[in-house]
mmCIF file with all atom_site columns, C-alpha atoms in Angstrom:
data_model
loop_
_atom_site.group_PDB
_atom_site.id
_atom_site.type_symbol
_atom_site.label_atom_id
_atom_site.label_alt_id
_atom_site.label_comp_id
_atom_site.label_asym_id
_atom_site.label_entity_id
_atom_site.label_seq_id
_atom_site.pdbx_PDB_ins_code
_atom_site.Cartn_x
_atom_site.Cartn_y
_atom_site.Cartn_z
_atom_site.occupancy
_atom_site.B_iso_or_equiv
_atom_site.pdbx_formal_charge
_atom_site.auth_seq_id
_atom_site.auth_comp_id
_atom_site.auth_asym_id
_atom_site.auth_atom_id
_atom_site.pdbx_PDB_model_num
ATOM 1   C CA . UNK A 1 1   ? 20.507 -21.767 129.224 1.00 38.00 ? 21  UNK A CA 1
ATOM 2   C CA . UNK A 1 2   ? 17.661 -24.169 128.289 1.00 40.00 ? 22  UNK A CA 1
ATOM 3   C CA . UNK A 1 3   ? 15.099 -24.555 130.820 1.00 38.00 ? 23  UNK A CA 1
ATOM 4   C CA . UNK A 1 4   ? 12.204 -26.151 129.418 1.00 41.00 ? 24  UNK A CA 1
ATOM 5   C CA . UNK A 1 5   ? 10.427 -25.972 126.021 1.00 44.00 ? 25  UNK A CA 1
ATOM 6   C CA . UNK A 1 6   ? 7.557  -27.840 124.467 1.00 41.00 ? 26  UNK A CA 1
ATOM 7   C CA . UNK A 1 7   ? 10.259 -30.827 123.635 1.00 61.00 ? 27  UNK A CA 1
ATOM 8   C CA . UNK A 1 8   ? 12.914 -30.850 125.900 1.00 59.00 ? 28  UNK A CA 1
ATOM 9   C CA . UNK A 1 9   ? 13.290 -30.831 129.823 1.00 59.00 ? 29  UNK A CA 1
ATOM 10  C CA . UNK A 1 10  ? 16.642 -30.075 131.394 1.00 60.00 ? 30  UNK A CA 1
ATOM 11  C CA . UNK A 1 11  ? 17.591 -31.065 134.629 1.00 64.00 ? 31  UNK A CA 1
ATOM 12  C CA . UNK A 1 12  ? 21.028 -29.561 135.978 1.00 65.00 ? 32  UNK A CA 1
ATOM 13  C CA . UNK A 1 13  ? 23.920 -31.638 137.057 1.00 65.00 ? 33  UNK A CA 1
ATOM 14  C CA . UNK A 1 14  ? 22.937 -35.160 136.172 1.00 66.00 ? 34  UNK A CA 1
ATOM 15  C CA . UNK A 1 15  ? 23.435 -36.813 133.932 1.00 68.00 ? 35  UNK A CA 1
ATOM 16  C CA . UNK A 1 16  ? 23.049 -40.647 132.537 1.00 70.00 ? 36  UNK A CA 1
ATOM 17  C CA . UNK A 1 17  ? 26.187 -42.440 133.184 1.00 65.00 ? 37  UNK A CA 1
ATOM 18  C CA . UNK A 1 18  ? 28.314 -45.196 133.365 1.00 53.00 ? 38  UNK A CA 1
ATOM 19  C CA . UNK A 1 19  ? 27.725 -47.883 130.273 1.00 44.00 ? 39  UNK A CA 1
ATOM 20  C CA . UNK A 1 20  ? 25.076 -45.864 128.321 1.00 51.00 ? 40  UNK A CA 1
ATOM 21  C CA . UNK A 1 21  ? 23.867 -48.208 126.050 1.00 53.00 ? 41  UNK A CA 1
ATOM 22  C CA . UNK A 1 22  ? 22.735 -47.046 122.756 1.00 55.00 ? 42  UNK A CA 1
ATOM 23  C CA . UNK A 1 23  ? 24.663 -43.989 123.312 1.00 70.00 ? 43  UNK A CA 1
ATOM 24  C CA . UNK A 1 24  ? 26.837 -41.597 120.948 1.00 84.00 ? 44  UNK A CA 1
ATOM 25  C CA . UNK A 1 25  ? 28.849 -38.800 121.390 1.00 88.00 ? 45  UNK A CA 1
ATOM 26  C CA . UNK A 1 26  ? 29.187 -35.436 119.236 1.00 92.00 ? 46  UNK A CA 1
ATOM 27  C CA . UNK A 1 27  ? 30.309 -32.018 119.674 1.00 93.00 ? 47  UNK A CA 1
ATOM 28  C CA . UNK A 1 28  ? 27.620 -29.386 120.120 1.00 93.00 ? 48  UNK A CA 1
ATOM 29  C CA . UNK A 1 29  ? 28.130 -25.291 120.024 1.00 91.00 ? 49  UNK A CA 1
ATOM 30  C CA . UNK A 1 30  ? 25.691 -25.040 122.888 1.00 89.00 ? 50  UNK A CA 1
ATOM 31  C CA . UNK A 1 31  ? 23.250 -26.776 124.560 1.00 86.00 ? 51  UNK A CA 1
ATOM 32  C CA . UNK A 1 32  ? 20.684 -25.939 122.318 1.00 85.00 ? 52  UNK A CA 1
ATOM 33  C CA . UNK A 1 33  ? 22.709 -27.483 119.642 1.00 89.00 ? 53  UNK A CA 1
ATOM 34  C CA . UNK A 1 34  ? 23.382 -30.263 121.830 1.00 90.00 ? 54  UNK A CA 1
ATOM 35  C CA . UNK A 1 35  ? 19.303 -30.837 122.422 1.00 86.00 ? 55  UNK A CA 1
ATOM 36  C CA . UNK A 1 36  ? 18.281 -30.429 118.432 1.00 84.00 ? 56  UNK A CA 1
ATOM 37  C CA . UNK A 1 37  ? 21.057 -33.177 118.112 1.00 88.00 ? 57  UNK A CA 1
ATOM 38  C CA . UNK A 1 38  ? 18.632 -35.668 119.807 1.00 86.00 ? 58  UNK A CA 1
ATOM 39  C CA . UNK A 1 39  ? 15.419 -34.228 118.333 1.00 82.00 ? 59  UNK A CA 1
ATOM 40  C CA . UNK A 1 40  ? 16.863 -34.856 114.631 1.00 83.00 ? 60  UNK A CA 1
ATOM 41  C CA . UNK A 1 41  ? 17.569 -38.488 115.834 1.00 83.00 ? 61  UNK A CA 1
ATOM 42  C CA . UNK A 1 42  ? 15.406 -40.990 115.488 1.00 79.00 ? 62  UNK A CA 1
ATOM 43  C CA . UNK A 1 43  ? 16.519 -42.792 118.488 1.00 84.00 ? 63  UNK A CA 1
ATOM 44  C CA . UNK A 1 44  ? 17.403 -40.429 120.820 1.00 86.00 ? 64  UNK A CA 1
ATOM 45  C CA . UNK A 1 45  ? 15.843 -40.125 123.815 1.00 85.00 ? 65  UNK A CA 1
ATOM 46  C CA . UNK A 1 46  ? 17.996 -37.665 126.060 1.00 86.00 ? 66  UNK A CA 1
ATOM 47  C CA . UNK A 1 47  ? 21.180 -36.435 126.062 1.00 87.00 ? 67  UNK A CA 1
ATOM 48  C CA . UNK A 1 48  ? 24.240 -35.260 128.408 1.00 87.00 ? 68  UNK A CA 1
ATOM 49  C CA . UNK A 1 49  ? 25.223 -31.726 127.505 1.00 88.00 ? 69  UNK A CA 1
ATOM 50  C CA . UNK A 1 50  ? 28.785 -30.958 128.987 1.00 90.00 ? 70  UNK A CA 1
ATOM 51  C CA . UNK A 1 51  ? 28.398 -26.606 129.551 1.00 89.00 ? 71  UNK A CA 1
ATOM 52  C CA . UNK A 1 52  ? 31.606 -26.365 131.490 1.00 91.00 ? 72  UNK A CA 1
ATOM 53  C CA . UNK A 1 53  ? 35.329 -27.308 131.826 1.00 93.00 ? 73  UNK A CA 1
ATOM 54  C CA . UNK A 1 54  ? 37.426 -29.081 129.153 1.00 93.00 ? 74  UNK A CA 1
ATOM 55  C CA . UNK A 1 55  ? 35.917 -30.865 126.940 1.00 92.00 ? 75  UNK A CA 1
ATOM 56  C CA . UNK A 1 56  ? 32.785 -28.160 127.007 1.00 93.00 ? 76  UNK A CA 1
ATOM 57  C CA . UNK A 1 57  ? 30.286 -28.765 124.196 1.00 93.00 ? 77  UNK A CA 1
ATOM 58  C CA . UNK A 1 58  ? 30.974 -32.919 124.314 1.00 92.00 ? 78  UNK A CA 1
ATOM 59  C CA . UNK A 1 59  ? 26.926 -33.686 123.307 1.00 92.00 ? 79  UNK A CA 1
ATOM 60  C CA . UNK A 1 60  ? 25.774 -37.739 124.807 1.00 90.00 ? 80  UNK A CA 1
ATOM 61  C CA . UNK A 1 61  ? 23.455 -38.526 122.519 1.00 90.00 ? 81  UNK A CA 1
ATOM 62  C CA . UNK A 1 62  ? 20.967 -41.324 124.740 1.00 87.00 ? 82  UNK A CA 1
ATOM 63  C CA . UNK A 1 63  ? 18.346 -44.019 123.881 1.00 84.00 ? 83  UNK A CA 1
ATOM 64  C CA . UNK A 1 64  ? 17.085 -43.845 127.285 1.00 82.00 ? 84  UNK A CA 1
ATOM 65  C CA . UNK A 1 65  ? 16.585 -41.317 129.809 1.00 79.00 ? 85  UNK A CA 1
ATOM 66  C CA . UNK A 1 66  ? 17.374 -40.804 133.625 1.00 76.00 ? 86  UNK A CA 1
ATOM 67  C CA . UNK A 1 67  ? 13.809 -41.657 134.283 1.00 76.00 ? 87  UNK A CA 1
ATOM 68  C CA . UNK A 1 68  ? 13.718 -44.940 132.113 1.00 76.00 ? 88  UNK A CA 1
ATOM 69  C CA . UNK A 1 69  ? 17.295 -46.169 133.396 1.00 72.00 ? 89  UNK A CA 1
ATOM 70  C CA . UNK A 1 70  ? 17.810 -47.692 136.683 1.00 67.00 ? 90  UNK A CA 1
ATOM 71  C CA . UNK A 1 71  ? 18.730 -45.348 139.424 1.00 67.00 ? 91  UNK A CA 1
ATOM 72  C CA . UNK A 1 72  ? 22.743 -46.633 139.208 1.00 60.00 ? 92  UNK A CA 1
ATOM 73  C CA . UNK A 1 73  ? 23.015 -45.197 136.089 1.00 70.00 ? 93  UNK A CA 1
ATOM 74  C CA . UNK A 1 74  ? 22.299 -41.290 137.090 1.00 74.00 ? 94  UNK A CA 1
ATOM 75  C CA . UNK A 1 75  ? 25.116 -39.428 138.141 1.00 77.00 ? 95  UNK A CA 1
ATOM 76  C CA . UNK A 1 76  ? 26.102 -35.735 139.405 1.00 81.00 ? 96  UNK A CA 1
ATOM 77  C CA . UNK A 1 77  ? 28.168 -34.171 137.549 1.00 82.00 ? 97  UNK A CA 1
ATOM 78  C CA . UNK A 1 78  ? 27.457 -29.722 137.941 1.00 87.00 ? 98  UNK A CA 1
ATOM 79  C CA . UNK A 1 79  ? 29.827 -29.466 134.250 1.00 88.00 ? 99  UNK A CA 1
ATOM 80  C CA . UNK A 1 80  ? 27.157 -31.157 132.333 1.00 86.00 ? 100 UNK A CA 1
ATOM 81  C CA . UNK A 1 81  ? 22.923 -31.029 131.759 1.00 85.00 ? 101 UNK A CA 1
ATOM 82  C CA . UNK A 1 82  ? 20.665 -33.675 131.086 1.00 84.00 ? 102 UNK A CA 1
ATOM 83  C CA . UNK A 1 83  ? 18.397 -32.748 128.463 1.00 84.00 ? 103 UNK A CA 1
ATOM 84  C CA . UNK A 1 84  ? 15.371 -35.695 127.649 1.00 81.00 ? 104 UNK A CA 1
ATOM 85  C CA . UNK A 1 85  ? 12.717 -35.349 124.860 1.00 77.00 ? 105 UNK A CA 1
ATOM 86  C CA . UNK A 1 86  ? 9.412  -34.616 126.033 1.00 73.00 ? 106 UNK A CA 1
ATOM 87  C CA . UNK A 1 87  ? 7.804  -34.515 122.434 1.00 66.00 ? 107 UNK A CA 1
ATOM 88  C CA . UNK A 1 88  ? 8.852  -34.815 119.064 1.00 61.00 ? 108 UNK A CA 1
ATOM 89  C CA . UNK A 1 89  ? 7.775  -32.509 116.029 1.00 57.00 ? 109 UNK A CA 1
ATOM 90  C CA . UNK A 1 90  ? 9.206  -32.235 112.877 1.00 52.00 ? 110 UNK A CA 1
ATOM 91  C CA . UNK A 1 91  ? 8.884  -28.119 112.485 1.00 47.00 ? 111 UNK A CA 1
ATOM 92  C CA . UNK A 1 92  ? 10.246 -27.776 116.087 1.00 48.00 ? 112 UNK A CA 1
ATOM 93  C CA . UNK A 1 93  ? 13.474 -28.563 114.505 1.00 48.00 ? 113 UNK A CA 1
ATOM 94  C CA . UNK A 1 94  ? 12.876 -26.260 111.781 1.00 46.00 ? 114 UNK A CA 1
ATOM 95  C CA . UNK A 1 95  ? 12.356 -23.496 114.629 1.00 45.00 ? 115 UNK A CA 1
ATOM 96  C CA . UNK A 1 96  ? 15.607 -25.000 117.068 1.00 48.00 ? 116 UNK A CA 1
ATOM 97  C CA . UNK A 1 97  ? 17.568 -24.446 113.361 1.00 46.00 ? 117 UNK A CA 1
ATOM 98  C CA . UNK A 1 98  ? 16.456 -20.581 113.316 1.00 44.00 ? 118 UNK A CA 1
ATOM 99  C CA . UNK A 1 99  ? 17.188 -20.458 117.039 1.00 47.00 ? 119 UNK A CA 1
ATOM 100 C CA . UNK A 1 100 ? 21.031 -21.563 116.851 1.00 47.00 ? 120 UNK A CA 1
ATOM 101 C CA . UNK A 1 101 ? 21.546 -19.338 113.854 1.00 47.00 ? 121 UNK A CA 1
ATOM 102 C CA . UNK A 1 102 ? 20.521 -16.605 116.248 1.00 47.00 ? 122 UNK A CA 1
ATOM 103 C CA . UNK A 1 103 ? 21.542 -17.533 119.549 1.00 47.00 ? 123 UNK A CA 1
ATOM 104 C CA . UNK A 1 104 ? 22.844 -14.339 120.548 1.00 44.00 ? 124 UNK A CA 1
ATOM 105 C CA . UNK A 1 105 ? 19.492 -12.826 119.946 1.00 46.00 ? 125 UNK A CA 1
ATOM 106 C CA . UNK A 1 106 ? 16.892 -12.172 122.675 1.00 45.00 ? 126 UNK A CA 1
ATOM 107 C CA . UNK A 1 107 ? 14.446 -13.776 120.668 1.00 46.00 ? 127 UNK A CA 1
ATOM 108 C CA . UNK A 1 108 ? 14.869 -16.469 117.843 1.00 45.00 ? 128 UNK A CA 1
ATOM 109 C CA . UNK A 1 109 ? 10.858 -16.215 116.581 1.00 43.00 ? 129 UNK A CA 1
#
């Protein structure tokens, strides 16, 4: 599970809902997948990672996050994770590329 790194922040359950505006929706592998998705986007701000139940891997791609949107907007939902870009570097997805190819690894560095 993604916790934290030095671009992403997770927080657990929530998720930005209802009409997301400026939103898109792929299919990610893992979260990790899922969070590099947004990185590699120029607009993306945050995403909604769906980690459980049918439909598991569904990736929200966001132009805002939960922070920036109006308090109606966040929702609970414990199947997904809110992922929102902290900082964006172009070799960070470089390194988030090495770290899905190894996933399974202890270590992706």
């Amino acid at each position: 599970m993604l916790t934290k790194t030095n671009s992403l922040s997770q927080k657990s359950g929530k998720i930005l809902g209802k009409s997301r505006k400026g939103s898109e929706t792929k299919q990610a592998g893992s979260e990790l997948e899922c969070g590099m998705l947004c990185v590699a986007d120029g607009s993306c701000q945050s995403v909604n990672c769906k980690t459980a139940g049918i439909g598991k891997g569904l990736c929200g791609l966001n132009s805002k996050t939960l922070q920036e949107a109006s308090e109606d907007y966040e929702e609970t939902n414990l199947e997904f994770n809110h992922l929102h870009v902290i900082k964006k570097v172009r070799k960070l997805i470089i390194i988030l590329y090495c770290c899905m190819a190894r996933e399974q690894e202890s270590s992706c560095l």
